[in-house]
Tab-separated table of C-alpha atoms and ligand atoms in Angstrom:
chain	number	residue	atom	x	y	z
I	1	MET	CA	102.164	91.508	127.604
I	2	LYS	CA	101.011	95.016	128.421
I	3	ALA	CA	98.633	96.363	125.775
I	4	GLN	CA	99.673	99.591	124.094
I	5	LYS	CA	97.449	102.624	124.369
I	6	SER	CA	96.980	104.686	121.244
I	7	THR	CA	99.159	107.744	120.629
I	8	LEU	CA	96.027	109.868	120.701
I	9	THR	CA	95.000	108.540	124.137
I	10	ASN	CA	98.487	109.189	125.510
I	11	LEU	CA	98.695	112.641	123.969
I	12	VAL	CA	95.314	113.615	125.404
I	13	ALA	CA	96.424	112.329	128.830
I	14	ILE	CA	99.444	114.690	128.699
I	15	LEU	CA	97.403	117.692	127.536
I	16	ASN	CA	94.665	117.065	130.083
I	17	ASP	CA	96.396	119.173	132.752
I	18	GLY	CA	95.465	122.265	130.707
I	19	LYS	CA	99.108	123.447	130.645
I	20	PHE	CA	101.334	124.066	127.642
I	21	HIS	CA	103.571	121.227	126.473
I	22	ASP	CA	106.126	121.648	123.700
I	23	GLY	CA	106.419	119.224	120.790
I	24	ILE	CA	109.864	118.003	121.819
I	25	SER	CA	108.898	116.990	125.357
I	26	ILE	CA	105.624	115.411	124.182
I	27	GLY	CA	107.613	113.461	121.574
I	28	ARG	CA	110.080	112.348	124.226
I	29	SER	CA	107.330	111.146	126.601
I	30	LEU	CA	105.503	109.270	123.859
I	31	ASN	CA	108.639	108.077	122.107
I	32	ILE	CA	107.574	109.578	118.793
I	33	THR	CA	109.017	112.250	116.502
I	34	ARG	CA	108.041	115.919	116.622
I	35	SER	CA	106.333	115.530	113.293
I	36	ALA	CA	104.297	112.572	114.661
I	37	VAL	CA	103.284	114.812	117.581
I	38	TRP	CA	102.213	117.504	115.140
I	39	LYS	CA	100.187	114.970	113.126
I	40	ALA	CA	98.435	113.715	116.261
I	41	ILE	CA	97.633	117.314	117.297
I	42	LYS	CA	96.278	117.983	113.816
I	43	LYS	CA	94.140	114.858	114.041
I	44	LEU	CA	92.607	116.013	117.331
I	45	GLU	CA	91.896	119.422	115.795
I	46	ASP	CA	90.281	117.768	112.786
I	47	TYR	CA	88.037	115.897	115.222
I	48	GLY	CA	86.905	119.262	116.555
I	49	ILE	CA	89.019	119.336	119.742
I	50	GLN	CA	90.203	122.873	120.515
I	51	ILE	CA	93.948	123.044	121.031
I	52	GLU	CA	95.797	126.282	121.623
I	53	SER	CA	99.159	126.377	119.940
I	54	ILE	CA	101.709	129.098	120.786
I	55	LYS	CA	105.146	129.301	119.206
I	56	GLY	CA	107.816	128.668	121.819
I	57	LYS	CA	105.280	127.349	124.381
I	58	GLY	CA	103.711	124.405	122.568
I	59	TYR	CA	100.186	123.040	122.796
I	60	ALA	CA	97.470	123.274	125.438
I	61	MET	CA	93.982	121.851	125.694
I	62	HIS	CA	91.665	123.913	127.869
I	63	GLU	CA	88.649	121.608	128.035
I	64	PRO	CA	88.954	118.262	129.840
I	65	LEU	CA	89.011	115.168	127.642
I	66	ILE	CA	89.556	111.548	128.610
I	67	LEU	CA	89.436	109.102	125.724
I	68	LEU	CA	87.935	105.623	125.950
I	69	ASP	CA	90.411	102.990	127.029
I	70	LYS	CA	89.809	99.317	126.295
I	71	GLN	CA	92.056	98.044	129.107
I	72	ILE	CA	90.351	100.148	131.771
I	73	ILE	CA	86.910	99.043	130.628
I	74	LYS	CA	87.776	95.370	130.170
I	75	LYS	CA	89.341	95.059	133.645
I	76	LYS	CA	86.149	96.141	135.401
I	77	LEU	CA	83.588	94.105	133.480
I	78	THR	CA	81.601	91.636	135.554
I	79	HIS	CA	80.806	89.573	132.435
I	80	LYS	CA	84.213	88.322	131.372
I	81	ASN	CA	83.505	86.584	128.095
I	82	ILE	CA	82.834	89.681	126.011
I	83	GLU	CA	84.884	90.841	123.049
I	84	ILE	CA	85.371	94.592	123.166
I	85	GLU	CA	86.513	97.008	120.482
I	86	ILE	CA	87.017	100.764	120.610
I	87	PHE	CA	87.220	102.847	117.462
I	88	GLU	CA	88.399	106.383	116.922
I	89	SER	CA	85.860	107.080	114.210
I	90	ILE	CA	83.460	104.881	112.265
I	91	ASP	CA	80.206	105.416	110.425
I	92	SER	CA	77.980	103.808	113.060
I	93	THR	CA	78.589	101.185	115.744
I	94	ASN	CA	75.336	99.427	114.740
I	95	THR	CA	76.352	99.358	111.081
I	96	TYR	CA	79.789	98.054	112.047
I	97	LEU	CA	78.392	95.119	114.042
I	98	LYS	CA	75.875	94.360	111.312
I	99	SER	CA	78.652	94.090	108.701
I	100	PHE	CA	80.819	92.164	111.159
I	101	LEU	CA	78.024	89.626	111.596
I	102	ALA	CA	77.352	89.378	107.852
I	103	GLU	CA	81.039	88.841	107.067
I	104	THR	CA	82.102	86.537	109.893
I	105	LYS	CA	78.815	84.860	110.944
I	106	ASN	CA	80.384	85.102	114.404
I	107	LYS	CA	77.582	85.583	116.936
I	108	LYS	CA	79.723	85.524	120.042
I	109	THR	CA	78.789	88.377	122.342
I	110	ARG	CA	80.778	91.489	121.506
I	111	VAL	CA	80.539	95.181	122.203
I	112	CYS	CA	82.012	98.228	120.581
I	113	PHE	CA	82.375	101.909	121.323
I	114	THR	CA	83.548	104.685	119.078
I	115	GLU	CA	84.767	108.200	119.841
I	116	GLN	CA	82.908	109.560	116.824
I	117	GLN	CA	80.241	108.384	114.388
I	118	THR	CA	80.146	109.885	110.920
I	119	LYS	CA	76.725	108.366	110.161
I	120	GLY	CA	75.169	107.782	113.571
I	121	LYS	CA	71.667	106.386	113.137
I	122	GLY	CA	68.621	107.317	115.177
I	123	ARG	CA	65.161	105.786	114.985
I	124	LEU	CA	62.901	106.382	111.992
I	125	GLY	CA	65.785	107.294	109.687
I	126	ARG	CA	66.976	110.185	111.831
I	127	GLU	CA	70.622	111.092	112.320
I	128	TRP	CA	72.263	110.620	115.737
I	129	TYR	CA	74.654	113.521	116.318
I	130	SER	CA	77.967	111.973	117.394
I	131	PRO	CA	80.807	114.469	117.967
I	132	PHE	CA	84.287	113.128	118.827
I	133	GLY	CA	85.159	112.278	122.418
I	134	GLN	CA	82.036	113.705	124.018
I	135	ASN	CA	79.460	110.989	124.440
I	136	ILE	CA	78.838	107.259	124.485
I	137	TYR	CA	78.168	105.628	121.116
I	138	PHE	CA	77.913	101.947	121.892
I	139	SER	CA	76.583	98.768	120.308
I	140	CYS	CA	76.489	95.154	121.372
I	141	LEU	CA	75.852	91.973	119.443
I	142	TYR	CA	74.451	88.846	121.072
I	143	SER	CA	72.387	85.784	120.271
I	144	SER	CA	68.909	85.493	121.694
I	145	TYR	CA	66.734	82.395	122.088
I	146	LYS	CA	63.698	84.619	122.107
I	147	ASP	CA	61.119	84.669	119.386
I	148	LEU	CA	61.148	87.738	117.134
I	149	SER	CA	57.755	88.841	118.511
I	150	GLU	CA	59.015	88.711	122.134
I	151	LEU	CA	61.901	90.993	121.239
I	152	ALA	CA	59.410	93.866	120.867
I	153	GLY	CA	60.101	94.614	124.541
I	154	LEU	CA	63.859	94.897	124.006
I	155	SER	CA	64.053	98.678	123.588
I	156	LEU	CA	62.140	99.140	126.857
I	157	VAL	CA	64.534	96.857	128.733
I	158	VAL	CA	67.528	98.654	127.207
I	159	SER	CA	66.101	102.050	128.250
I	160	LEU	CA	65.691	100.749	131.819
I	161	ALA	CA	69.304	99.491	131.855
I	162	VAL	CA	70.494	102.927	130.697
I	163	ALA	CA	68.353	104.673	133.335
I	164	LYS	CA	69.815	102.378	136.027
I	165	THR	CA	73.314	103.246	134.779
I	166	LEU	CA	72.718	106.990	134.807
I	167	ASN	CA	71.107	106.755	138.244
I	168	SER	CA	74.485	105.651	139.645
I	169	PHE	CA	75.341	109.341	139.424
I	170	THR	CA	73.263	111.219	141.961
I	171	LEU	CA	70.816	113.226	139.918
I	172	PRO	CA	68.625	115.905	141.492
I	173	LYS	CA	65.510	114.892	139.533
I	174	PRO	CA	64.210	111.473	138.437
I	175	LEU	CA	65.136	109.904	135.123
I	176	LEU	CA	62.125	108.773	133.154
I	177	VAL	CA	61.665	106.400	130.245
I	178	LYS	CA	59.589	107.415	127.252
I	179	TRP	CA	58.113	104.690	125.081
I	180	PRO	CA	59.647	103.121	123.133
I	181	ASN	CA	63.331	103.990	123.460
I	182	ASP	CA	64.108	107.318	125.126
I	183	VAL	CA	65.541	108.174	128.505
I	184	ILE	CA	64.416	111.608	129.616
I	185	TYR	CA	65.609	113.997	132.304
I	186	ASP	CA	63.665	117.148	133.074
I	187	ASN	CA	61.725	116.882	129.780
I	188	LYS	CA	64.949	116.587	127.777
I	189	LYS	CA	66.358	113.536	126.041
I	190	ILE	CA	69.611	112.166	127.426
I	191	SER	CA	69.696	108.769	125.706
I	192	GLY	CA	68.120	106.766	122.920
I	193	ASN	CA	68.547	103.230	121.678
I	194	LEU	CA	68.221	101.623	118.281
I	195	ASN	CA	67.978	97.861	118.170
I	196	GLU	CA	68.211	95.671	115.105
I	197	VAL	CA	67.170	92.033	115.151
I	198	GLN	CA	67.777	89.324	112.554
I	199	ALA	CA	65.937	86.000	112.755
I	200	GLU	CA	68.282	83.064	112.125
I	201	ALA	CA	67.508	79.718	110.492
I	202	ASN	CA	68.193	77.829	113.768
I	203	GLY	CA	65.340	79.599	115.549
I	204	MET	CA	67.654	82.040	117.272
I	205	CYS	CA	67.939	85.759	116.682
I	206	ALA	CA	71.062	87.839	116.254
I	207	VAL	CA	70.464	91.054	118.162
I	208	ILE	CA	72.281	94.354	117.838
I	209	VAL	CA	71.568	96.842	120.604
I	210	GLY	CA	72.765	100.385	119.868
I	211	ILE	CA	72.867	103.006	122.618
I	212	GLY	CA	73.672	106.691	122.468
I	213	ILE	CA	74.093	108.625	125.734
I	214	ASN	CA	74.786	112.346	125.890
I	215	VAL	CA	77.597	112.475	128.418
I	216	ASN	CA	79.858	115.529	128.220
I	217	MET	CA	78.286	117.440	125.350
I	218	GLU	CA	77.597	120.977	126.522
I	219	GLN	CA	76.358	122.596	123.412
I	220	ASP	CA	75.348	121.397	120.027
I	221	ALA	CA	77.859	123.252	117.879
I	222	GLU	CA	76.040	122.477	114.675
I	223	GLN	CA	72.543	122.651	116.164
I	224	SER	CA	71.967	119.230	114.697
I	225	ILE	CA	69.655	117.989	117.403
I	226	ALA	CA	66.068	118.888	116.693
I	227	GLN	CA	64.535	117.947	120.044
I	228	PRO	CA	65.300	119.262	123.552
I	229	TRP	CA	68.300	117.398	124.979
I	230	THR	CA	70.590	117.361	127.952
I	231	SER	CA	73.783	115.575	128.975
I	232	LEU	CA	75.061	114.004	132.181
I	233	ARG	CA	77.638	116.803	132.511
I	234	ASN	CA	74.894	119.423	132.171
I	235	ILE	CA	72.950	117.732	134.965
I	236	ILE	CA	75.687	117.026	137.507
I	237	GLY	CA	77.877	120.007	136.611
I	238	LYS	CA	81.114	118.086	136.166
I	239	TYR	CA	83.086	116.263	133.494
I	240	VAL	CA	82.342	112.531	133.364
I	241	ASP	CA	84.963	109.870	132.628
I	242	ARG	CA	83.234	107.781	129.950
I	243	ASN	CA	85.326	104.741	130.852
I	244	GLU	CA	83.535	104.526	134.213
I	245	LEU	CA	80.184	105.090	132.601
I	246	GLY	CA	80.960	102.523	129.881
I	247	VAL	CA	81.758	99.859	132.488
I	248	LEU	CA	78.516	100.543	134.390
I	249	LEU	CA	76.582	100.478	131.136
I	250	ILE	CA	77.925	97.113	129.985
I	251	ASN	CA	77.518	95.529	133.432
I	252	ASN	CA	73.942	96.746	133.817
I	253	LEU	CA	72.979	96.044	130.225
I	254	PHE	CA	74.080	92.410	130.367
I	255	ASN	CA	72.280	91.883	133.697
I	256	TYR	CA	69.114	93.311	132.190
I	257	LEU	CA	69.471	91.326	128.952
I	258	GLU	CA	69.989	88.094	130.918
I	259	ASN	CA	66.869	88.721	132.981
I	260	PHE	CA	64.943	89.595	129.830
I	261	GLU	CA	66.142	86.401	128.162
I	262	GLN	CA	65.157	84.294	131.199
I	263	HIS	CA	61.995	85.927	132.477
I	264	GLY	CA	60.722	88.087	129.612
I	265	LEU	CA	59.347	91.600	129.771
I	266	SER	CA	56.990	90.808	132.687
I	267	TYR	CA	60.062	90.911	134.973
I	268	PHE	CA	60.445	94.637	134.178
I	269	ILE	CA	56.848	95.876	134.086
I	270	ASN	CA	56.914	97.389	137.615
I	271	GLU	CA	60.222	99.115	136.933
I	272	TRP	CA	58.812	100.501	133.681
I	273	ASN	CA	55.603	101.702	135.332
I	274	LYS	CA	57.562	103.559	138.030
I	275	ALA	CA	59.563	105.511	135.443
I	276	ASP	CA	56.976	105.831	132.657
I	277	LYS	CA	57.069	109.444	131.429
I	278	LEU	CA	53.889	109.122	129.360
I	279	PHE	CA	51.582	107.454	131.887
I	280	ASN	CA	48.182	109.187	132.081
I	281	GLN	CA	49.378	111.971	129.807
I	282	GLN	CA	47.470	113.181	126.783
I	283	ILE	CA	49.674	112.105	123.882
I	284	THR	CA	49.796	111.778	120.130
I	285	LEU	CA	51.291	108.758	118.465
I	286	LYS	CA	52.549	109.061	114.904
I	287	HIS	CA	52.213	105.625	113.423
I	288	ASP	CA	52.190	104.508	109.751
I	289	ASN	CA	51.335	108.010	108.477
I	290	ASN	CA	48.484	108.205	110.996
I	291	LYS	CA	48.197	110.358	114.085
I	292	ILE	CA	46.397	108.904	117.060
I	293	GLY	CA	45.465	111.037	120.062
I	294	GLY	CA	44.574	109.687	123.497
I	295	ILE	CA	45.683	109.064	127.064
I	296	ALA	CA	48.728	106.844	127.578
I	297	LYS	CA	47.969	103.890	129.845
I	298	GLY	CA	51.327	102.143	130.151
I	299	ILE	CA	52.409	99.033	128.278
I	300	ASN	CA	51.093	95.500	127.803
I	301	GLN	CA	53.065	92.261	128.289
I	302	HIS	CA	54.539	92.543	124.766
I	303	GLY	CA	55.833	96.055	125.421
I	304	HIS	CA	53.235	97.639	123.159
I	305	LEU	CA	51.980	101.082	124.155
I	306	LEU	CA	48.441	101.283	125.531
I	307	ILE	CA	46.429	104.355	124.604
I	308	GLU	CA	42.893	105.112	125.671
I	309	VAL	CA	41.103	106.514	122.653
I	310	ASP	CA	37.462	107.579	123.180
I	311	GLY	CA	37.171	105.373	126.259
I	312	VAL	CA	38.673	102.279	124.585
I	313	VAL	CA	42.218	101.112	125.381
I	314	LYS	CA	44.131	100.073	122.247
I	315	SER	CA	47.680	98.769	121.889
I	316	PHE	CA	50.332	99.975	119.441
I	317	SER	CA	53.557	98.185	118.574
I	318	SER	CA	55.447	101.074	116.985
I	319	GLY	CA	55.450	104.823	116.453
I	320	ASP	CA	56.701	108.099	117.778
I	321	THR	CA	55.069	109.679	120.811
I	322	THR	CA	54.696	113.285	121.911
I	323	ILE	CA	52.994	114.691	124.965
I	324	VAL	CA	50.275	117.224	124.168
I	325	LYS	CA	50.992	120.382	126.154
Y	1	LIG	C1	67.114	107.275	118.833
Y	1	LIG	O1	66.792	107.738	119.928
Y	1	LIG	O2	66.640	107.725	117.782
Y	1	LIG	C2	68.084	106.126	118.802
Y	1	LIG	C3	69.500	106.605	118.882
Y	1	LIG	C4	70.528	105.490	118.877
Y	1	LIG	C5	71.933	106.024	118.740
Y	1	LIG	C6	72.971	104.965	118.930
Y	1	LIG	S1	74.593	105.638	119.024
Y	1	LIG	C7	75.268	104.053	118.921
Y	1	LIG	C8	74.443	103.268	117.935
Y	1	LIG	N1	74.937	103.473	116.592
Y	1	LIG	C9	74.075	104.140	115.838
Y	1	LIG	O3	74.277	104.477	114.662
Y	1	LIG	N2	72.971	104.414	116.521
Y	1	LIG	C10	73.040	103.881	117.871
């Protein structure tokens, strides 16, 4: 049986040529009433998508938009045994998978994307700005045999998988990783990850990896992002189909997670060192209400940050880093 695409996805596909389409012909193509067309247009507008509407001519969308499509993504996954869900709008993909796990106790590997998050979560209680249809808001749930302490390196491995994914697009400058969870291009953040781990009674851990990637966002309409940021579209100068990016992300992420599961963080240390934004930089680390200043010296085998403070190298397991200008 051929899976149905959502009305919104089909409507956006029609409007994507930038031309005007009247309600009657849209309704005919989608096999829905004129009033259902109007409701779908209204929904897109409520999500912040700009649609020009002219009496007698119909509706036109002047900015490109391709919505996420489960069938396209699923077909191209190299790891076949993954449940995949795509939402139009939810609070947070991490929160969704956490509740899913609590309610179903089902730890089978699953991933989800959403077009919009109404309560996207960043690290340290920050908000992750998540406008409709622009970016990747993705989470995955899997079971790990690793000990809780070994999972400290997870955010580093996830950042490397994201960097590998973004490097599939030819970028003029290198992508760097910033401890513990940022991917940086030209001193601006393009991606962050937020990972939540629950130890289970059977010695396993249920892991939720949450990834946000700025893909097509060109400006921050609400100026909700406090730190300097960029997006893939800003860098390469063209609109990116998030379905392609989503496939690359899942394929790379599961390769990286498998290697992490089998070989641990040591497998990735060289890759980290090559892309380490902080290495040999004078930094400050905000950690448990303390500020520590020193020179970043890479990571240890647990993924903790090494900082040389007054000639002594110390390791730190958590915190927020900034480079001192
Ligand atoms: C950070 O850099 O502070 C981490 C950002 C993580 C954002 C992603 S978007 C998908 C997933 N769901 C969330 O609520 N947060 C993560």
